[in-house]
Short mmCIF file of C-alpha atoms in Angstrom, two decimals:
data_model
loop_
_atom_site.label_atom_id
_atom_site.label_comp_id
_atom_site.label_asym_id
_atom_site.label_seq_id
_atom_site.Cartn_x
_atom_site.Cartn_y
_atom_site.Cartn_z
CA MET A 1 -71.61 -33.61 43.43
CA SER A 2 -68.78 -31.97 41.54
CA VAL A 3 -69.19 -28.78 39.56
CA GLY A 4 -68.50 -30.75 36.38
CA ARG A 5 -71.33 -33.15 37.06
CA VAL A 6 -73.69 -30.31 37.86
CA LEU A 7 -72.84 -28.69 34.53
CA ILE A 8 -73.37 -31.98 32.71
CA ALA A 9 -76.71 -32.46 34.42
CA SER A 10 -77.75 -28.91 33.52
CA VAL A 11 -76.85 -29.41 29.88
CA VAL A 12 -78.70 -32.73 29.75
CA LEU A 13 -81.77 -31.22 31.40
CA SER A 14 -81.77 -28.31 28.94
CA ALA A 15 -81.50 -30.70 26.02
CA GLN A 16 -84.33 -32.85 27.37
CA LEU A 17 -86.58 -29.86 27.85
CA GLU A 18 -85.85 -28.69 24.31
CA LEU A 19 -86.61 -32.15 22.93
CA ALA A 20 -89.85 -32.22 24.90
CA ARG A 21 -90.80 -28.77 23.60
CA ARG A 22 -90.17 -29.83 20.01
CA ALA A 23 -92.17 -32.99 20.61
CA VAL A 24 -95.18 -30.98 21.77
CA VAL A 25 -94.94 -28.82 18.63
CA ALA A 26 -94.75 -31.91 16.41
CA LEU A 27 -97.48 -33.82 18.24
CA SER A 28 -100.42 -32.69 16.12
CA ARG A 29 -98.80 -32.93 12.71
CA ASP A 30 -96.38 -35.84 13.12
CA PRO A 31 -97.00 -38.15 16.11
CA ALA A 32 -94.20 -40.49 15.05
CA LEU A 33 -91.69 -37.65 15.19
CA ALA A 34 -93.05 -36.53 18.56
CA LEU A 35 -92.64 -40.02 19.96
CA GLY A 36 -89.09 -40.21 18.70
CA LEU A 37 -88.16 -36.91 20.31
CA LEU A 38 -89.71 -37.86 23.63
CA SER A 39 -88.01 -41.25 23.59
CA LEU A 40 -84.68 -39.58 22.91
CA ALA A 41 -85.19 -37.30 25.90
CA ALA A 42 -85.86 -40.25 28.19
CA TRP A 43 -82.96 -42.24 26.75
CA GLY A 44 -80.55 -39.43 27.59
CA SER A 45 -81.32 -39.72 31.29
CA ARG A 46 -80.70 -43.46 31.32
CA THR A 47 -77.48 -43.60 29.32
CA LEU A 48 -75.44 -40.51 30.23
CA PRO A 49 -73.01 -40.63 33.20
CA GLY A 50 -75.16 -41.40 36.22
CA THR A 51 -75.66 -38.99 39.08
CA ALA A 52 -78.39 -38.69 41.64
CA LEU A 53 -79.65 -35.59 39.85
CA LEU A 54 -79.88 -37.36 36.50
CA GLN A 55 -81.74 -40.27 38.06
CA ALA A 56 -84.07 -37.86 39.75
CA ILE A 57 -84.78 -36.23 36.39
CA ALA A 58 -85.31 -39.56 34.64
CA ALA A 59 -88.01 -40.85 36.98
CA PRO A 60 -90.58 -38.05 36.66
CA LEU A 61 -89.82 -37.60 32.96
CA GLY A 62 -90.50 -41.29 32.39
CA ALA A 63 -93.81 -40.98 34.21
CA VAL A 64 -94.82 -38.05 32.01
CA LEU A 65 -93.81 -39.90 28.85
CA ALA A 66 -95.54 -43.17 29.68
CA PRO A 67 -99.11 -42.23 28.66
CA ILE A 68 -97.88 -40.44 25.55
CA ARG A 69 -95.79 -43.44 24.52
CA ALA A 70 -98.76 -45.71 25.11
CA ARG A 71 -100.94 -43.46 22.96
CA PHE A 72 -98.66 -43.39 19.94
CA SER A 73 -96.66 -46.62 20.20
CA PRO A 74 -97.99 -49.57 18.18
CA SER A 75 -99.78 -52.15 20.32
CA THR A 76 -98.23 -55.56 20.78
CA GLU A 77 -101.34 -57.20 19.30
CA PRO A 78 -102.43 -55.70 15.96
CA ASP A 79 -106.05 -54.63 15.86
CA ALA A 80 -107.42 -55.77 12.52
CA SER A 81 -110.62 -53.87 13.09
CA ARG A 82 -108.84 -50.53 13.44
CA PRO A 83 -108.86 -48.60 10.13
CA ALA A 84 -105.54 -47.37 8.79
CA SER A 85 -104.67 -43.97 10.17
CA ALA A 86 -103.71 -41.02 8.02
CA MET A 87 -100.12 -41.55 9.13
CA ASP A 88 -100.23 -45.22 8.05
CA ARG A 89 -101.57 -44.25 4.65
CA ARG A 90 -98.93 -41.56 4.24
CA LEU A 91 -96.11 -43.95 5.14
CA MET A 92 -97.41 -46.49 2.65
CA PHE A 93 -97.75 -43.80 0.00
CA ASP A 94 -94.20 -42.60 0.62
CA MET A 95 -92.86 -46.14 0.38
CA TYR A 96 -94.53 -47.07 -2.89
CA ASP A 97 -94.92 -43.72 -4.65
CA ILE A 98 -93.29 -44.04 -8.07
CA GLN A 99 -91.93 -40.51 -7.70
CA SER A 100 -90.25 -41.36 -4.39
CA SER A 101 -86.56 -40.53 -4.19
CA LYS A 102 -86.09 -43.78 -2.25
CA ARG A 103 -87.24 -45.80 -5.25
CA ALA A 104 -84.88 -43.84 -7.52
CA LEU A 105 -81.94 -44.36 -5.17
CA LEU A 106 -82.45 -48.12 -5.14
CA ASN A 107 -82.25 -48.19 -8.93
CA LEU A 108 -79.06 -46.14 -9.25
CA ARG A 109 -75.93 -47.99 -10.29
CA PRO A 110 -72.41 -46.93 -9.31
CA PRO A 111 -70.53 -45.54 -12.31
CA THR A 112 -67.89 -47.75 -13.88
CA GLU A 113 -66.41 -44.83 -15.84
CA THR A 114 -65.61 -41.25 -14.93
CA TRP A 115 -65.49 -39.38 -18.24
CA MET A 116 -65.32 -35.60 -17.93
CA ASN A 117 -64.91 -33.52 -21.05
CA PHE A 118 -67.29 -31.37 -23.06
CA GLY A 119 -68.00 -34.17 -25.50
CA LEU A 120 -68.99 -34.24 -29.15
CA TRP A 121 -72.76 -33.96 -29.58
CA PRO A 122 -75.07 -34.50 -32.56
CA SER A 123 -77.83 -31.96 -33.14
CA ALA A 124 -80.94 -32.37 -30.99
CA SER A 125 -82.91 -33.76 -33.93
CA ALA A 126 -80.24 -36.41 -34.64
CA LEU A 127 -79.50 -37.33 -31.02
CA PRO A 128 -80.05 -41.07 -30.37
CA PRO A 129 -82.06 -41.84 -27.20
CA SER A 130 -79.13 -43.70 -25.64
CA TYR A 131 -76.57 -40.98 -26.40
CA GLY A 132 -75.22 -39.53 -23.16
CA LEU A 133 -72.06 -38.08 -21.67
CA ARG A 134 -70.10 -41.31 -22.07
CA GLU A 135 -70.87 -41.55 -25.77
CA ALA A 136 -70.13 -37.85 -26.32
CA CYS A 137 -66.81 -38.03 -24.47
CA GLU A 138 -65.79 -41.17 -26.33
CA ALA A 139 -66.65 -39.49 -29.63
CA LEU A 140 -64.47 -36.48 -28.79
CA ALA A 141 -61.54 -38.66 -27.74
CA THR A 142 -61.91 -40.74 -30.90
CA LEU A 143 -61.98 -37.60 -33.05
CA LEU A 144 -58.70 -36.45 -31.51
CA ALA A 145 -57.07 -39.85 -32.04
CA HIS A 146 -58.14 -39.90 -35.68
CA THR A 147 -56.89 -36.33 -36.13
CA VAL A 148 -53.32 -37.35 -35.23
CA GLU A 149 -53.70 -40.74 -36.97
CA LEU A 150 -52.95 -42.71 -33.81
CA ASN A 151 -51.94 -46.28 -34.69
CA SER A 152 -50.36 -49.49 -33.40
CA GLN A 153 -46.81 -48.25 -34.09
CA ASP A 154 -47.11 -45.21 -31.84
CA THR A 155 -45.85 -44.50 -28.34
CA LEU A 156 -48.38 -42.14 -26.77
CA LEU A 157 -48.02 -39.51 -24.06
CA ASP A 158 -51.47 -38.40 -22.87
CA VAL A 159 -51.27 -35.20 -20.83
CA GLY A 160 -54.16 -34.35 -18.53
CA CYS A 161 -55.51 -37.88 -18.76
CA GLY A 162 -58.00 -37.52 -15.91
CA CYS A 163 -59.25 -40.85 -14.54
CA GLY A 164 -57.86 -42.84 -17.45
CA ASP A 165 -61.06 -43.49 -19.41
CA GLN A 166 -59.61 -42.05 -22.61
CA ASP A 167 -56.43 -44.13 -22.26
CA VAL A 168 -58.50 -47.30 -21.98
CA LEU A 169 -60.30 -46.22 -25.15
CA PHE A 170 -57.02 -45.44 -26.95
CA ALA A 171 -55.50 -48.77 -25.88
CA LYS A 172 -58.46 -50.89 -26.95
CA THR A 173 -59.39 -49.05 -30.14
CA PHE A 174 -56.05 -47.89 -31.57
CA GLN A 175 -53.64 -50.26 -29.77
CA PRO A 176 -50.47 -48.11 -29.61
CA LYS A 177 -47.31 -49.82 -28.38
CA SER A 178 -47.46 -47.97 -25.06
CA ILE A 179 -49.40 -45.22 -23.32
CA LEU A 180 -48.13 -42.99 -20.54
CA GLY A 181 -50.74 -40.76 -18.94
CA VAL A 182 -49.79 -37.69 -16.94
CA GLU A 183 -52.28 -36.19 -14.49
CA ILE A 184 -51.70 -33.53 -11.82
CA ALA A 185 -54.51 -34.53 -9.41
CA PRO A 186 -53.48 -37.42 -7.10
CA SER A 187 -57.06 -38.64 -6.67
CA GLN A 188 -57.49 -38.96 -10.42
CA VAL A 189 -54.16 -40.74 -10.78
CA ALA A 190 -55.28 -43.33 -8.23
CA GLN A 191 -58.63 -43.74 -9.97
CA ALA A 192 -56.94 -44.07 -13.36
CA GLN A 193 -54.58 -46.76 -12.10
CA CYS A 194 -57.50 -48.78 -10.71
CA HIS A 195 -59.45 -48.28 -13.92
CA ILE A 196 -56.55 -49.49 -16.07
CA GLN A 197 -55.97 -52.49 -13.83
CA ARG A 198 -59.67 -53.38 -13.96
CA HIS A 199 -59.41 -53.56 -17.75
CA GLY A 200 -56.20 -55.62 -17.60
CA LEU A 201 -54.14 -53.00 -19.45
CA GLU A 202 -51.41 -52.29 -16.89
CA SER A 203 -48.74 -53.98 -19.04
CA ASN A 204 -48.78 -51.20 -21.65
CA VAL A 205 -50.72 -48.34 -20.02
CA GLN A 206 -49.29 -46.36 -17.11
CA VAL A 207 -50.50 -43.21 -15.36
CA VAL A 208 -48.24 -41.02 -13.23
CA GLN A 209 -48.69 -37.79 -11.35
CA GLY A 210 -46.98 -34.87 -12.98
CA SER A 211 -47.16 -31.41 -14.48
CA ALA A 212 -48.00 -30.56 -18.06
CA VAL A 213 -45.35 -27.84 -18.03
CA ASP A 214 -42.55 -30.14 -16.82
CA LEU A 215 -42.99 -33.27 -18.91
CA ALA A 216 -39.36 -34.35 -18.75
CA ALA A 217 -39.68 -34.69 -14.97
CA SER A 218 -43.14 -36.23 -15.25
CA CYS A 219 -41.89 -38.92 -17.61
CA ARG A 220 -39.02 -39.66 -15.16
CA ALA A 221 -36.68 -40.47 -18.00
CA ALA A 222 -35.39 -39.01 -21.23
CA ARG A 223 -38.18 -40.76 -23.12
CA GLN A 224 -39.48 -39.63 -26.44
CA PHE A 225 -42.91 -40.25 -27.89
CA SER A 226 -44.35 -40.37 -31.36
CA VAL A 227 -47.62 -38.74 -30.25
CA VAL A 228 -48.50 -36.26 -27.50
CA LEU A 229 -52.18 -35.60 -26.81
CA SER A 230 -54.08 -33.21 -24.57
CA LEU A 231 -57.82 -33.82 -24.58
CA ASP A 232 -59.88 -30.85 -23.39
CA SER A 233 -57.43 -29.74 -20.70
CA ALA A 234 -54.66 -27.54 -22.14
CA TYR A 235 -56.57 -24.31 -21.46
CA HIS A 236 -56.08 -25.06 -17.73
CA TYR A 237 -52.29 -25.37 -17.94
CA ALA A 238 -50.14 -22.66 -16.45
CA LEU A 239 -49.27 -21.86 -19.12
CA ARG A 240 -50.32 -23.55 -22.34
CA ARG A 241 -47.40 -22.12 -24.31
CA ASP A 242 -45.01 -23.74 -21.79
CA PHE A 243 -46.75 -27.07 -22.34
CA VAL A 244 -46.35 -26.67 -26.11
CA HIS A 245 -42.60 -26.23 -25.69
CA GLU A 246 -42.46 -29.25 -23.37
CA ALA A 247 -44.42 -31.34 -25.86
CA PHE A 248 -41.93 -30.40 -28.56
CA ARG A 249 -39.07 -31.49 -26.29
CA VAL A 250 -40.43 -34.98 -25.63
CA LEU A 251 -41.62 -35.69 -29.17
CA GLN A 252 -39.58 -37.72 -31.62
CA PRO A 253 -38.76 -36.10 -34.97
CA THR A 254 -41.93 -36.23 -37.12
CA GLY A 255 -43.93 -36.75 -33.93
CA ARG A 256 -47.46 -35.35 -33.77
CA LEU A 257 -49.09 -33.10 -31.20
CA GLY A 258 -52.88 -33.19 -30.92
CA LEU A 259 -55.11 -31.04 -28.74
CA VAL A 260 -58.78 -30.46 -28.09
CA ASP A 261 -58.81 -26.94 -26.72
CA ILE A 262 -60.52 -23.56 -26.41
CA CYS A 263 -59.51 -20.25 -27.96
CA VAL A 264 -61.22 -16.91 -28.36
CA THR A 265 -62.49 -15.64 -31.69
CA ASP A 266 -60.71 -12.83 -33.48
CA SER A 267 -63.66 -10.53 -32.76
CA TRP A 268 -64.34 -11.52 -29.15
CA GLN A 269 -63.49 -8.11 -27.72
CA GLU A 270 -65.74 -6.33 -30.20
CA THR A 271 -68.56 -8.74 -29.34
CA LEU A 272 -68.27 -8.21 -25.60
CA CYS A 273 -67.84 -4.46 -25.99
CA SER A 274 -70.91 -4.05 -28.20
CA PRO A 275 -73.59 -1.51 -27.18
CA ALA A 276 -75.38 -4.30 -25.33
CA PHE A 277 -72.50 -4.59 -22.88
CA SER A 278 -70.42 -2.18 -20.87
CA ALA A 279 -66.79 -2.50 -21.95
CA ARG A 280 -65.52 -2.37 -18.39
CA LEU A 281 -68.18 -4.77 -17.10
CA SER A 282 -67.48 -7.17 -19.96
CA GLN A 283 -63.78 -7.29 -19.12
CA ILE A 284 -64.56 -7.92 -15.45
CA MET A 285 -67.03 -10.68 -16.25
CA PHE A 286 -64.61 -12.30 -18.68
CA ARG A 287 -61.84 -12.29 -16.10
CA LEU A 288 -64.15 -13.66 -13.41
CA GLY A 289 -65.34 -16.39 -15.76
CA CYS A 290 -61.76 -17.45 -16.48
CA LYS A 291 -60.94 -17.37 -12.78
CA ALA A 292 -63.96 -19.50 -11.86
CA ALA A 293 -63.10 -22.03 -14.57
CA ALA A 294 -59.41 -22.17 -13.52
CA ILE A 295 -58.29 -20.87 -16.90
CA PRO A 296 -55.23 -18.58 -16.88
CA LEU A 297 -56.14 -15.42 -18.76
CA ALA A 298 -52.95 -15.72 -20.84
CA ASN A 299 -54.33 -18.94 -22.36
CA MET A 300 -57.33 -17.17 -23.88
CA VAL A 301 -55.74 -16.30 -27.19
CA SER A 302 -57.16 -16.07 -30.70
CA GLN A 303 -56.83 -18.88 -33.22
CA THR A 304 -54.19 -16.83 -35.05
CA GLU A 305 -52.14 -16.38 -31.88
CA TYR A 306 -52.65 -20.04 -31.02
CA ALA A 307 -51.10 -21.11 -34.32
CA SER A 308 -48.27 -18.62 -33.81
CA GLN A 309 -47.41 -20.13 -30.42
CA LEU A 310 -47.19 -23.59 -31.96
CA SER A 311 -44.95 -22.30 -34.74
CA ALA A 312 -42.77 -20.45 -32.24
CA ALA A 313 -42.20 -23.71 -30.37
CA GLY A 314 -40.95 -25.29 -33.61
CA PHE A 315 -44.03 -27.11 -34.90
CA GLU A 316 -45.00 -27.26 -38.55
CA ASP A 317 -48.13 -28.22 -40.49
CA VAL A 318 -50.43 -26.61 -37.95
CA HIS A 319 -54.09 -27.40 -38.59
CA ILE A 320 -56.90 -25.99 -36.45
CA ARG A 321 -60.53 -27.04 -36.89
CA ASP A 322 -63.50 -25.32 -35.24
CA ILE A 323 -66.03 -27.82 -33.80
CA SER A 324 -67.96 -25.39 -31.57
CA ASP A 325 -71.32 -26.24 -33.14
CA GLN A 326 -70.90 -29.87 -32.08
CA VAL A 327 -69.92 -29.10 -28.49
CA PHE A 328 -71.35 -26.13 -26.61
CA GLU A 329 -75.08 -26.47 -27.24
CA GLY A 330 -75.09 -30.25 -26.84
CA PHE A 331 -73.19 -30.10 -23.56
CA ALA A 332 -75.52 -27.44 -22.15
CA ARG A 333 -78.56 -29.44 -23.23
CA HIS A 334 -77.19 -32.57 -21.57
CA ILE A 335 -76.67 -30.80 -18.24
CA GLU A 336 -80.20 -29.40 -18.24
CA THR A 337 -81.75 -32.75 -19.14
CA THR A 338 -79.72 -34.69 -16.58
CA ALA A 339 -80.50 -32.20 -13.81
CA GLU A 340 -84.21 -32.66 -14.47
CA GLN A 341 -83.95 -36.45 -14.59
CA LEU A 342 -82.06 -36.63 -11.28
CA ALA A 343 -84.05 -33.95 -9.47
CA SER A 344 -85.60 -36.50 -7.10
CA VAL A 345 -82.26 -37.84 -5.85
CA THR A 346 -80.02 -34.77 -5.98
CA ARG A 347 -80.16 -31.31 -4.50
CA PRO A 348 -80.54 -28.20 -6.65
CA LEU A 349 -77.32 -26.98 -5.05
CA ASP A 350 -75.43 -29.90 -6.63
CA TRP A 351 -76.19 -28.54 -10.09
CA ILE A 352 -75.46 -24.85 -9.62
CA GLY A 353 -71.89 -25.04 -10.91
CA PHE A 354 -72.84 -27.24 -13.86
CA ARG A 355 -75.82 -25.07 -14.80
CA LEU A 356 -73.73 -21.91 -14.66
CA ALA A 357 -71.05 -23.55 -16.81
CA ALA A 358 -73.67 -24.67 -19.32
CA ARG A 359 -75.22 -21.22 -19.58
CA LEU A 360 -71.83 -19.56 -19.84
CA MET A 361 -70.59 -21.88 -22.59
CA ARG A 362 -73.87 -21.58 -24.49
CA PHE A 363 -73.69 -17.79 -24.27
CA LEU A 364 -70.02 -17.57 -25.26
CA GLY A 365 -70.50 -20.05 -28.09
CA ASN A 366 -73.66 -18.43 -29.47
CA LYS A 367 -72.07 -14.98 -29.29
CA ARG A 368 -68.92 -16.32 -30.99
CA VAL A 369 -66.71 -15.22 -28.13
CA VAL A 370 -64.89 -18.55 -27.80
CA LYS A 371 -64.30 -21.51 -30.09
CA PHE A 372 -63.84 -25.19 -29.35
CA ILE A 373 -61.05 -26.47 -31.57
CA VAL A 374 -59.19 -29.62 -32.58
CA VAL A 375 -55.51 -29.01 -33.30
CA LYS A 376 -52.80 -31.03 -35.00
CA SER A 377 -49.17 -30.05 -35.55
CA VAL A 378 -46.00 -31.94 -36.44
CA LYS A 379 -42.43 -31.73 -35.21
CA PRO A 380 -40.07 -31.50 -38.17
CA ALA A 381 -37.62 -34.32 -38.81
CA THR A 382 -34.54 -32.12 -38.51
CA ARG A 383 -34.75 -31.12 -34.84
CA SER A 384 -33.99 -33.22 -31.78
CA GLY A 385 -36.51 -33.63 -29.00
CA LEU A 386 -34.67 -32.92 -25.72
CA THR A 387 -32.40 -30.05 -26.74
CA GLY A 388 -34.80 -27.30 -25.77
CA PRO A 389 -37.38 -25.20 -27.60
#
């Protein structure tokens, strides 16, 4: 016998002995598990590359397993007189228990939409029973569209369009002439294209992969648009002020820019550096929070600075509206409720990131450190779109 075969046989024997040991441990508390482990040990001897040593191992092991298998294997003829064992009752209980995760899994439906923004939420007392993430996200997208007065005469550039759910909403509700979505993540671009095709909108809605800070390249032509939107994504751009300049470049004269975004309050530093917080620790935590959320620190500017950046890019009629009270608390509440509802079919680990985000946004919102804003600005009629900022 070659050295290789001896090594294989040794490994197999070690594995079989370990399986047998585990089976003995499980015998008293879970006979079904013990039987499975012992059967697996015997199966290994029969199916792995045959050698005389393996066959020699298989024969005595099979003899040892035979009485144990006979004891715990179901008989070929059911004995109606035998009362149900504790194991039988437990298996039946597990199968039909209304709290069983198996029952919950069978009733889950695959999602047809993949919305992901903070959403617009009514107060807890006014929240309809059927109001969930989809409804909240649709409400936020609709608010942004109304803010820029999106209509059937517009050509829309939607930057950071995600999986295309908002573009389907824009196309069906506001019916602009055309929509071009730009998304940096290839997986979301593919999902968006499938989503748009499923709704039969591919004739006037397109989604391409591209960067928010290089829109001329992303659009693949010297196109100009009457509306540029960024729904709950501009704070991720590197950097937002570069996106603002790019938006100005691709907008037609009198074109409108609309954003749903985050900024810090004018007093955020004083809040974080209050006696309740260490100034140094607060700065570290703020930086870590931005890093974890993939938000460049340079994007966390005050509302005043935000308006100044828009004006510096050439925009006029800048309007900024604070909607924090309709966002942070409702989003946090939704995460907590959903985590509890899906506890039987998800792992606690799946919700760690969401729960941390919910607590962070609730804290920052309640302490008035950050604001959730809706922004509208207009490109004046006297400047051309592709001549630079």
